Amino acid sequence: RMLQRGGAPVPACPATVLRHRQILLIGDAAGMVNPFTGSGYACGFKSATVATDACIEAFKSGTLNPSVLAAYPHRMKKTKHHHLIRTAHALLKTGVRIHKHTGWSCYPLLLTRYLQFIHLLIKTHGHD
């Protein structure tokens, strides 16, 4: 039996809050969604990995050390996935401003350049 049905827009930028007390946000909840493609698998898995590492470290002594969880947002913001999403979000915001002022949609150009950039990154640095 379905108890509740709901939905919300998929975020197109990293969340401003990644931790609340002992709750670590990952995936869509953390805004780890690529705003160009709407994909979130790689970035979501990265946030889950960083959160898992933080949880394992927080329980190393046998009891929860909340101060270790407090480092999760900083660790997440240092990842290339977070940087990529932040940069893509800023580019899209600029594209929206250009469209509002000129009526010209630069999204196809931005998407093409973005995909070329990702291709270059994968070619030169590999994919993790």
JSON list of C-alpha atoms in Angstrom, two decimals:
[
{"chain": "A", "resi": 1, "resn": "ARG", "atom": "CA", "xyz": [0.00, 0.00, 0.00]},
{"chain": "A", "resi": 2, "resn": "MET", "atom": "CA", "xyz": [1.34, 3.44, -0.94]},
{"chain": "A", "resi": 3, "resn": "LEU", "atom": "CA", "xyz": [1.40, 5.73, 2.09]},
{"chain": "A", "resi": 4, "resn": "GLN", "atom": "CA", "xyz": [2.54, 8.90, 0.42]},
{"chain": "A", "resi": 5, "resn": "ARG", "atom": "CA", "xyz": [3.52, 10.13, -3.02]},
{"chain": "A", "resi": 6, "resn": "GLY", "atom": "CA", "xyz": [5.70, 13.15, -3.58]},
{"chain": "A", "resi": 7, "resn": "GLY", "atom": "CA", "xyz": [8.27, 14.70, -5.77]},
{"chain": "A", "resi": 8, "resn": "ALA", "atom": "CA", "xyz": [10.46, 17.72, -6.19]},
{"chain": "A", "resi": 9, "resn": "PRO", "atom": "CA", "xyz": [12.62, 19.31, -8.84]},
{"chain": "A", "resi": 10, "resn": "VAL", "atom": "CA", "xyz": [16.06, 17.77, -9.29]},
{"chain": "A", "resi": 11, "resn": "PRO", "atom": "CA", "xyz": [18.59, 20.30, -7.98]},
{"chain": "A", "resi": 12, "resn": "ALA", "atom": "CA", "xyz": [20.90, 21.88, -10.53]},
{"chain": "A", "resi": 13, "resn": "CYS", "atom": "CA", "xyz": [23.51, 23.09, -8.07]},
{"chain": "A", "resi": 14, "resn": "PRO", "atom": "CA", "xyz": [25.29, 21.77, -4.98]},
{"chain": "A", "resi": 15, "resn": "ALA", "atom": "CA", "xyz": [23.30, 22.10, -1.77]},
{"chain": "A", "resi": 16, "resn": "THR", "atom": "CA", "xyz": [24.43, 24.80, 0.62]},
{"chain": "A", "resi": 17, "resn": "VAL", "atom": "CA", "xyz": [24.00, 22.40, 3.57]},
{"chain": "A", "resi": 18, "resn": "LEU", "atom": "CA", "xyz": [25.64, 18.97, 3.30]},
{"chain": "A", "resi": 19, "resn": "ARG", "atom": "CA", "xyz": [25.34, 17.95, 6.96]},
{"chain": "A", "resi": 20, "resn": "HIS", "atom": "CA", "xyz": [22.78, 18.53, 9.68]},
{"chain": "A", "resi": 21, "resn": "ARG", "atom": "CA", "xyz": [23.79, 17.18, 13.07]},
{"chain": "A", "resi": 22, "resn": "GLN", "atom": "CA", "xyz": [24.48, 13.48, 12.43]},
{"chain": "A", "resi": 23, "resn": "ILE", "atom": "CA", "xyz": [22.83, 13.43, 8.99]},
{"chain": "A", "resi": 24, "resn": "LEU", "atom": "CA", "xyz": [25.07, 13.54, 5.92]},
{"chain": "A", "resi": 25, "resn": "LEU", "atom": "CA", "xyz": [23.41, 14.46, 2.63]},
{"chain": "A", "resi": 26, "resn": "ILE", "atom": "CA", "xyz": [24.41, 12.55, -0.50]},
{"chain": "A", "resi": 27, "resn": "GLY", "atom": "CA", "xyz": [23.28, 12.29, -4.11]},
{"chain": "A", "resi": 28, "resn": "ASP", "atom": "CA", "xyz": [20.32, 14.45, -5.14]},
{"chain": "A", "resi": 29, "resn": "ALA", "atom": "CA", "xyz": [19.81, 15.61, -1.55]},
{"chain": "A", "resi": 30, "resn": "ALA", "atom": "CA", "xyz": [23.31, 17.10, -1.64]},
{"chain": "A", "resi": 31, "resn": "GLY", "atom": "CA", "xyz": [22.71, 18.65, -5.06]},
{"chain": "A", "resi": 32, "resn": "MET", "atom": "CA", "xyz": [25.20, 16.26, -6.62]},
{"chain": "A", "resi": 33, "resn": "VAL", "atom": "CA", "xyz": [23.50, 16.35, -10.01]},
{"chain": "A", "resi": 34, "resn": "ASN", "atom": "CA", "xyz": [25.18, 17.47, -13.21]},
{"chain": "A", "resi": 35, "resn": "PRO", "atom": "CA", "xyz": [23.16, 20.53, -14.29]},
{"chain": "A", "resi": 36, "resn": "PHE", "atom": "CA", "xyz": [24.11, 20.09, -17.96]},
{"chain": "A", "resi": 37, "resn": "THR", "atom": "CA", "xyz": [22.93, 16.52, -18.31]},
{"chain": "A", "resi": 38, "resn": "GLY", "atom": "CA", "xyz": [20.68, 15.88, -15.30]},
{"chain": "A", "resi": 39, "resn": "SER", "atom": "CA", "xyz": [22.81, 12.85, -14.52]},
{"chain": "A", "resi": 40, "resn": "GLY", "atom": "CA", "xyz": [23.77, 12.19, -10.96]},
{"chain": "A", "resi": 41, "resn": "TYR", "atom": "CA", "xyz": [25.20, 8.69, -10.80]},
{"chain": "A", "resi": 42, "resn": "ALA", "atom": "CA", "xyz": [28.92, 9.45, -10.71]},
{"chain": "A", "resi": 43, "resn": "CYS", "atom": "CA", "xyz": [28.58, 12.49, -8.48]},
{"chain": "A", "resi": 44, "resn": "GLY", "atom": "CA", "xyz": [26.04, 10.78, -6.24]},
{"chain": "A", "resi": 45, "resn": "PHE", "atom": "CA", "xyz": [28.28, 7.73, -5.83]},
{"chain": "A", "resi": 46, "resn": "LYS", "atom": "CA", "xyz": [31.23, 10.00, -5.04]},
{"chain": "A", "resi": 47, "resn": "SER", "atom": "CA", "xyz": [29.23, 11.76, -2.31]},
{"chain": "A", "resi": 48, "resn": "ALA", "atom": "CA", "xyz": [28.17, 8.35, -0.92]},
{"chain": "A", "resi": 49, "resn": "THR", "atom": "CA", "xyz": [31.80, 7.21, -0.87]},
{"chain": "A", "resi": 50, "resn": "VAL", "atom": "CA", "xyz": [32.97, 10.35, 0.95]},
{"chain": "A", "resi": 51, "resn": "ALA", "atom": "CA", "xyz": [30.08, 10.02, 3.43]},
{"chain": "A", "resi": 52, "resn": "THR", "atom": "CA", "xyz": [30.83, 6.32, 3.98]},
{"chain": "A", "resi": 53, "resn": "ASP", "atom": "CA", "xyz": [34.48, 7.08, 4.68]},
{"chain": "A", "resi": 54, "resn": "ALA", "atom": "CA", "xyz": [33.44, 9.77, 7.16]},
{"chain": "A", "resi": 55, "resn": "CYS", "atom": "CA", "xyz": [31.06, 7.36, 8.93]},
{"chain": "A", "resi": 56, "resn": "ILE", "atom": "CA", "xyz": [33.67, 4.61, 9.15]},
{"chain": "A", "resi": 57, "resn": "GLU", "atom": "CA", "xyz": [36.18, 7.07, 10.58]},
{"chain": "A", "resi": 58, "resn": "ALA", "atom": "CA", "xyz": [33.56, 8.50, 12.99]},
{"chain": "A", "resi": 59, "resn": "PHE", "atom": "CA", "xyz": [32.94, 5.00, 14.44]},
{"chain": "A", "resi": 60, "resn": "LYS", "atom": "CA", "xyz": [36.62, 3.92, 14.60]},
{"chain": "A", "resi": 61, "resn": "SER", "atom": "CA", "xyz": [36.70, 4.19, 18.38]},
{"chain": "A", "resi": 62, "resn": "GLY", "atom": "CA", "xyz": [33.57, 2.06, 18.74]},
{"chain": "A", "resi": 63, "resn": "THR", "atom": "CA", "xyz": [31.27, 4.98, 19.47]},
{"chain": "A", "resi": 64, "resn": "LEU", "atom": "CA", "xyz": [30.18, 7.84, 17.24]},
{"chain": "A", "resi": 65, "resn": "ASN", "atom": "CA", "xyz": [32.50, 10.82, 17.10]},
{"chain": "A", "resi": 66, "resn": "PRO", "atom": "CA", "xyz": [30.26, 13.62, 15.72]},
{"chain": "A", "resi": 67, "resn": "SER", "atom": "CA", "xyz": [33.21, 15.96, 15.14]},
{"chain": "A", "resi": 68, "resn": "VAL", "atom": "CA", "xyz": [34.45, 13.61, 12.42]},
{"chain": "A", "resi": 69, "resn": "LEU", "atom": "CA", "xyz": [31.09, 13.87, 10.64]},
{"chain": "A", "resi": 70, "resn": "ALA", "atom": "CA", "xyz": [31.45, 17.66, 10.78]},
{"chain": "A", "resi": 71, "resn": "ALA", "atom": "CA", "xyz": [34.36, 17.38, 8.32]},
{"chain": "A", "resi": 72, "resn": "TYR", "atom": "CA", "xyz": [32.19, 15.77, 5.62]},
{"chain": "A", "resi": 73, "resn": "PRO", "atom": "CA", "xyz": [31.05, 19.02, 3.92]},
{"chain": "A", "resi": 74, "resn": "HIS", "atom": "CA", "xyz": [34.64, 20.25, 3.65]},
{"chain": "A", "resi": 75, "resn": "ARG", "atom": "CA", "xyz": [35.82, 16.91, 2.26]},
{"chain": "A", "resi": 76, "resn": "MET", "atom": "CA", "xyz": [32.96, 16.84, -0.22]},
{"chain": "A", "resi": 77, "resn": "LYS", "atom": "CA", "xyz": [33.64, 20.38, -1.42]},
{"chain": "A", "resi": 78, "resn": "LYS", "atom": "CA", "xyz": [37.25, 19.40, -2.19]},
{"chain": "A", "resi": 79, "resn": "THR", "atom": "CA", "xyz": [36.23, 16.69, -4.67]},
{"chain": "A", "resi": 80, "resn": "LYS", "atom": "CA", "xyz": [36.47, 17.28, -8.41]},
{"chain": "A", "resi": 81, "resn": "HIS", "atom": "CA", "xyz": [32.83, 16.21, -8.70]},
{"chain": "A", "resi": 82, "resn": "HIS", "atom": "CA", "xyz": [31.70, 19.07, -6.47]},
{"chain": "A", "resi": 83, "resn": "HIS", "atom": "CA", "xyz": [33.91, 21.53, -8.36]},
{"chain": "A", "resi": 84, "resn": "LEU", "atom": "CA", "xyz": [32.51, 20.32, -11.67]},
{"chain": "A", "resi": 85, "resn": "ILE", "atom": "CA", "xyz": [28.91, 20.77, -10.56]},
{"chain": "A", "resi": 86, "resn": "ARG", "atom": "CA", "xyz": [29.62, 24.22, -9.11]},
{"chain": "A", "resi": 87, "resn": "THR", "atom": "CA", "xyz": [31.35, 25.31, -12.33]},
{"chain": "A", "resi": 88, "resn": "ALA", "atom": "CA", "xyz": [28.60, 23.90, -14.57]},
{"chain": "A", "resi": 89, "resn": "HIS", "atom": "CA", "xyz": [25.96, 25.63, -12.44]},
{"chain": "A", "resi": 90, "resn": "ALA", "atom": "CA", "xyz": [27.78, 28.97, -12.73]},
{"chain": "A", "resi": 91, "resn": "LEU", "atom": "CA", "xyz": [28.06, 28.57, -16.52]},
{"chain": "A", "resi": 92, "resn": "LEU", "atom": "CA", "xyz": [24.36, 27.79, -16.83]},
{"chain": "A", "resi": 93, "resn": "LYS", "atom": "CA", "xyz": [23.43, 30.80, -14.68]},
{"chain": "A", "resi": 94, "resn": "THR", "atom": "CA", "xyz": [25.51, 32.96, -17.00]},
{"chain": "A", "resi": 95, "resn": "GLY", "atom": "CA", "xyz": [23.77, 31.40, -20.00]},
{"chain": "A", "resi": 96, "resn": "VAL", "atom": "CA", "xyz": [20.37, 32.22, -18.51]},
{"chain": "A", "resi": 97, "resn": "ARG", "atom": "CA", "xyz": [21.43, 35.85, -17.95]},
{"chain": "A", "resi": 98, "resn": "ILE", "atom": "CA", "xyz": [22.65, 36.10, -21.55]},
{"chain": "A", "resi": 99, "resn": "HIS", "atom": "CA", "xyz": [19.36, 34.67, -22.78]},
{"chain": "A", "resi": 100, "resn": "LYS", "atom": "CA", "xyz": [17.33, 37.11, -20.67]},
{"chain": "A", "resi": 101, "resn": "HIS", "atom": "CA", "xyz": [19.24, 40.12, -21.99]},
{"chain": "A", "resi": 102, "resn": "THR", "atom": "CA", "xyz": [19.74, 39.12, -25.62]},
{"chain": "A", "resi": 103, "resn": "GLY", "atom": "CA", "xyz": [17.20, 36.40, -26.40]},
{"chain": "A", "resi": 104, "resn": "TRP", "atom": "CA", "xyz": [20.06, 34.21, -27.66]},
{"chain": "A", "resi": 105, "resn": "SER", "atom": "CA", "xyz": [20.28, 30.72, -26.21]},
{"chain": "A", "resi": 106, "resn": "CYS", "atom": "CA", "xyz": [23.91, 29.77, -25.70]},
{"chain": "A", "resi": 107, "resn": "TYR", "atom": "CA", "xyz": [22.98, 26.42, -24.10]},
{"chain": "A", "resi": 108, "resn": "PRO", "atom": "CA", "xyz": [23.90, 24.35, -27.19]},
{"chain": "A", "resi": 109, "resn": "LEU", "atom": "CA", "xyz": [27.32, 26.01, -27.28]},
{"chain": "A", "resi": 110, "resn": "LEU", "atom": "CA", "xyz": [27.84, 25.60, -23.51]},
{"chain": "A", "resi": 111, "resn": "LEU", "atom": "CA", "xyz": [26.80, 21.94, -23.66]},
{"chain": "A", "resi": 112, "resn": "THR", "atom": "CA", "xyz": [29.15, 21.26, -26.58]},
{"chain": "A", "resi": 113, "resn": "ARG", "atom": "CA", "xyz": [32.09, 22.92, -24.81]},
{"chain": "A", "resi": 114, "resn": "TYR", "atom": "CA", "xyz": [31.26, 21.14, -21.58]},
{"chain": "A", "resi": 115, "resn": "LEU", "atom": "CA", "xyz": [31.22, 17.72, -23.27]},
{"chain": "A", "resi": 116, "resn": "GLN", "atom": "CA", "xyz": [34.50, 18.51, -25.04]},
{"chain": "A", "resi": 117, "resn": "PHE", "atom": "CA", "xyz": [36.01, 19.49, -21.69]},
{"chain": "A", "resi": 118, "resn": "ILE", "atom": "CA", "xyz": [34.83, 16.26, -20.02]},
{"chain": "A", "resi": 119, "resn": "HIS", "atom": "CA", "xyz": [36.18, 14.23, -22.92]},
{"chain": "A", "resi": 120, "resn": "LEU", "atom": "CA", "xyz": [39.56, 15.93, -22.54]},
{"chain": "A", "resi": 121, "resn": "LEU", "atom": "CA", "xyz": [39.58, 15.31, -18.78]},
{"chain": "A", "resi": 122, "resn": "ILE", "atom": "CA", "xyz": [38.81, 11.63, -19.21]},
{"chain": "A", "resi": 123, "resn": "LYS", "atom": "CA", "xyz": [41.39, 11.31, -21.98]},
{"chain": "A", "resi": 124, "resn": "THR", "atom": "CA", "xyz": [44.16, 12.97, -19.98]},
{"chain": "A", "resi": 125, "resn": "HIS", "atom": "CA", "xyz": [43.34, 11.98, -16.38]},
{"chain": "A", "resi": 126, "resn": "GLY", "atom": "CA", "xyz": [41.12, 8.94, -16.61]},
{"chain": "A", "resi": 127, "resn": "HIS", "atom": "CA", "xyz": [37.77, 8.51, -14.91]},
{"chain": "A", "resi": 128, "resn": "ASP", "atom": "CA", "xyz": [37.20, 7.66, -11.23]}
]
